[in-house]
Tab-separated table of C-alpha atoms in Angstrom:
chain	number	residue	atom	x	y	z
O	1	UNK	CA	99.455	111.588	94.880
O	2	UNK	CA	98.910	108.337	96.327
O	3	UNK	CA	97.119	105.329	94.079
O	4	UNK	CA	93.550	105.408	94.911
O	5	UNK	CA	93.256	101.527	94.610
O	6	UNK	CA	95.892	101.456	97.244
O	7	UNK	CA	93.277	101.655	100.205
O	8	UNK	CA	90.868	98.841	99.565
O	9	UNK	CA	93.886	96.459	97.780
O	10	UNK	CA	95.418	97.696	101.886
O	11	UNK	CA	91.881	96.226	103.690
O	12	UNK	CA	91.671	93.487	101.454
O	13	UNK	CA	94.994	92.556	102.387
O	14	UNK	CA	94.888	93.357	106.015
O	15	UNK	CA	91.914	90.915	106.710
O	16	UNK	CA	94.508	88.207	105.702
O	17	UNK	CA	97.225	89.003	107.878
O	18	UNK	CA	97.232	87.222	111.360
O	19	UNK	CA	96.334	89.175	114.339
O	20	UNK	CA	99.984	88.908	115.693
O	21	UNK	CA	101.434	90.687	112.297
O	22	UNK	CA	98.807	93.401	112.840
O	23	UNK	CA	99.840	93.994	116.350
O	24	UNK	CA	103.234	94.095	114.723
O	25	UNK	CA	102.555	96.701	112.444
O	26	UNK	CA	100.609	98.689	115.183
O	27	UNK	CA	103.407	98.780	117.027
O	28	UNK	CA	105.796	99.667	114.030
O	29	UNK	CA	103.508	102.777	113.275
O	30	UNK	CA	104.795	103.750	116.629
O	31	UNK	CA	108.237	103.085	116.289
O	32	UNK	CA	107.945	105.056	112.903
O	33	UNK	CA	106.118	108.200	115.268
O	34	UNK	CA	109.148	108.354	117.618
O	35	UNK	CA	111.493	107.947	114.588
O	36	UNK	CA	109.260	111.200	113.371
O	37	UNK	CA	109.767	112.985	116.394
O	38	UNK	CA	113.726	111.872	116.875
O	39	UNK	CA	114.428	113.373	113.253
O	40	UNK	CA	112.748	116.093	114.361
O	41	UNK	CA	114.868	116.866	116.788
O	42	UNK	CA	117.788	115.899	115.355
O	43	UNK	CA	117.711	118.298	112.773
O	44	UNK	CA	116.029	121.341	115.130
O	45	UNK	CA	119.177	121.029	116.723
O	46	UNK	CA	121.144	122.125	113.974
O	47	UNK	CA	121.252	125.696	114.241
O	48	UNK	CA	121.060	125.895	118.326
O	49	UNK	CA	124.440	123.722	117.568
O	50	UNK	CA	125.776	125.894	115.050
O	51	UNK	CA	124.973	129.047	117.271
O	52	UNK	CA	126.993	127.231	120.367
O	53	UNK	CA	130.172	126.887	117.976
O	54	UNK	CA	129.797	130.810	116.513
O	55	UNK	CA	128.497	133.010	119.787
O	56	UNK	CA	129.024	131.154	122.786
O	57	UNK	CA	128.667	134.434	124.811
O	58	UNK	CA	125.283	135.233	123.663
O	59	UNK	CA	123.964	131.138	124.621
O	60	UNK	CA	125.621	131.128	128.090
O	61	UNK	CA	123.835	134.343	128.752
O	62	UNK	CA	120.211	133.098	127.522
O	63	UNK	CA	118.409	132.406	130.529
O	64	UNK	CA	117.143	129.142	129.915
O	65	UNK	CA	120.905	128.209	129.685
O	66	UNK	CA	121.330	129.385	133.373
O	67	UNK	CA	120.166	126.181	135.318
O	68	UNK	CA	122.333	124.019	132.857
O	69	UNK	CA	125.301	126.440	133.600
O	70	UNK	CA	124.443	126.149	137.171
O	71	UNK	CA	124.180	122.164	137.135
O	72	UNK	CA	127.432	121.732	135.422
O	73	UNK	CA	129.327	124.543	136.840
O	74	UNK	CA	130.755	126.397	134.014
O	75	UNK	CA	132.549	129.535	134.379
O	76	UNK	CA	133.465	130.826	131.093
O	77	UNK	CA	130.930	130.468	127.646
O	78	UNK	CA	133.413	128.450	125.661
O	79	UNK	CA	133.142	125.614	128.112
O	80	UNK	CA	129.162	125.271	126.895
O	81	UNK	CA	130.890	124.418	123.489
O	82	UNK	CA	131.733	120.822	124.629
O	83	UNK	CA	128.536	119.473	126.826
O	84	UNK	CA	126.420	121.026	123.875
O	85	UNK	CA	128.521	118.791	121.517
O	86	UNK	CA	128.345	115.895	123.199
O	87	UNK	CA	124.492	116.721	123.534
O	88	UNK	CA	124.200	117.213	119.320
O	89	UNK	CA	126.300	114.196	118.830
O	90	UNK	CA	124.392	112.630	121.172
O	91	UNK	CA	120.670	113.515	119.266
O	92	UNK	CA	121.740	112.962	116.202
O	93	UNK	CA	123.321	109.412	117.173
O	94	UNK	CA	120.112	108.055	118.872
O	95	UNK	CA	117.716	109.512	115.664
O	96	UNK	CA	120.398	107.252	113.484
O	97	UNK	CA	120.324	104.494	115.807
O	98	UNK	CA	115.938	104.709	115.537
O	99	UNK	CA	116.106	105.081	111.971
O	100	UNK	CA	118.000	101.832	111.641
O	101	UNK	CA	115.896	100.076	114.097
O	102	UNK	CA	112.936	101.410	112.138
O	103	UNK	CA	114.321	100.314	108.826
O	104	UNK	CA	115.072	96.970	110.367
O	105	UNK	CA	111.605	96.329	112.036
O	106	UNK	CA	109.947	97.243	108.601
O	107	UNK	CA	111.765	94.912	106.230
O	108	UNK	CA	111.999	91.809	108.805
O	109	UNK	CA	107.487	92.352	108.977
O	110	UNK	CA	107.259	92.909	105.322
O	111	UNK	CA	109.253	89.558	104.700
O	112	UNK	CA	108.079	88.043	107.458
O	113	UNK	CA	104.349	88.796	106.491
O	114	UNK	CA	104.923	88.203	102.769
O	115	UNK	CA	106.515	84.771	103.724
O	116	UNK	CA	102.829	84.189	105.957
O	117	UNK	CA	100.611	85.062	103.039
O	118	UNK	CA	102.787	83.024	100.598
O	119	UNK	CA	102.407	79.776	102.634
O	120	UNK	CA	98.927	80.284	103.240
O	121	UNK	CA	98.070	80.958	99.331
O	122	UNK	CA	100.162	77.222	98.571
O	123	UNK	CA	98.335	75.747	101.515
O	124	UNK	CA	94.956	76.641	99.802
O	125	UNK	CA	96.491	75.678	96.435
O	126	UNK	CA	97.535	72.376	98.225
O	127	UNK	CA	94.367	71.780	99.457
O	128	UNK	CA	92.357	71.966	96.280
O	129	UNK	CA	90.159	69.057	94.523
O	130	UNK	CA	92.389	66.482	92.781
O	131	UNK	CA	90.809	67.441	89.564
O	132	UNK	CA	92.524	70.976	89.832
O	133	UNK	CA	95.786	69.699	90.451
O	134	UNK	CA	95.482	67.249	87.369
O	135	UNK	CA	94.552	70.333	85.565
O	136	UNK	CA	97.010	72.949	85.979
O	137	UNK	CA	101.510	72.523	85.881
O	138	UNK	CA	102.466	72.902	89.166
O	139	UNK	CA	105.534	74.928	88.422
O	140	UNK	CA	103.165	77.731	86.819
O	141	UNK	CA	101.372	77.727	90.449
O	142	UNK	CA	104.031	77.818	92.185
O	143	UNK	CA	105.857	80.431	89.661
O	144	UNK	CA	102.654	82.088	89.983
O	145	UNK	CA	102.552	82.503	94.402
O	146	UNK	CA	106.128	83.247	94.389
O	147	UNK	CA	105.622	86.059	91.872
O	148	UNK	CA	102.640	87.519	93.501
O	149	UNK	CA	103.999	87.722	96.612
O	150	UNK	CA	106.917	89.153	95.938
O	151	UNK	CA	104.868	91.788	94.800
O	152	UNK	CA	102.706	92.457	97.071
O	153	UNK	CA	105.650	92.328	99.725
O	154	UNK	CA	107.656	94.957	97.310
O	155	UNK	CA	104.978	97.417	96.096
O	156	UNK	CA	102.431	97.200	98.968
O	157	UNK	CA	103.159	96.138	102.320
O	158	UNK	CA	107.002	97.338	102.216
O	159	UNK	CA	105.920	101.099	101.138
């Protein structure tokens, strides 16, 4: 069940985040759709696979199989077992290759975003009367923005 503070903590955040990070993570939601949709099919290909290796017979007489017989001019059912490899292999490469791409884009944004909001809290903290700085140690500020942000970059924008 997801934290129920999550959501506004999630808007409160997002109005901090520049407008070229949220195009970033607009287009990251739809990397993470076609990642969706390659797993998908990567796995829904398991058993079509598996039926290729034990009955060829019954696949290369399936008549949706017909026009790729036809196209690659096989003669006998056991020569479906190698194209239909190659095809699995093939799936299951390019939903590995979109999960790492996926897994890349979202940790370089999350960094890349923490990093934003951590230089914008110190330029605020910079910024501040004299009178504030005299006040507080600056290694318990800066203690304190590295801290926070690391948090926010590992328990909200990451997930």
């Amino acid at each position: 069940m997801p934290n129920p503070l999550l959501l506004p903590l999630l808007l409160r955040l997002w109005v901090h985040i520049n407008p070229r990070r949220r195009v970033q993570f607009g287009l990251l939601f739809l990397v993470m759709i076609l990642a969706s949709f390659a797993e998908v099919i990567s796995i829904g290909a398991v058993l079509p696979f598996l039926g290729i290796l034990t009955a060829p017979e019954q696949v290369y007489q399936y008549p949706l199989m017909q026009p790729v017989i036809q196209i690659l001019a096989l003669t006998e059912p056991k020569q479906l077992i190698l194209p239909l490899t190659i095809l699995f292999i093939t799936a299951a490469l390019l939903a590995g290759v979109i999960r790492l791409t996926l897994l890349y884009a979202m940790t370089r944004l999350s960094f890349a975003t923490g990093a934003e909001l951590s230089i914008n809290i110190y330029r605020r903290t910079l910024y501040q009367e004299y009178e504030v700085h005299v006040s507080r140690n600056s290694s318990e500020i800066i203690n304190g923005i590295i801290t926070k942000t690391t948090m926010v970059i590992g328990k909200v924008i990451s997930p």
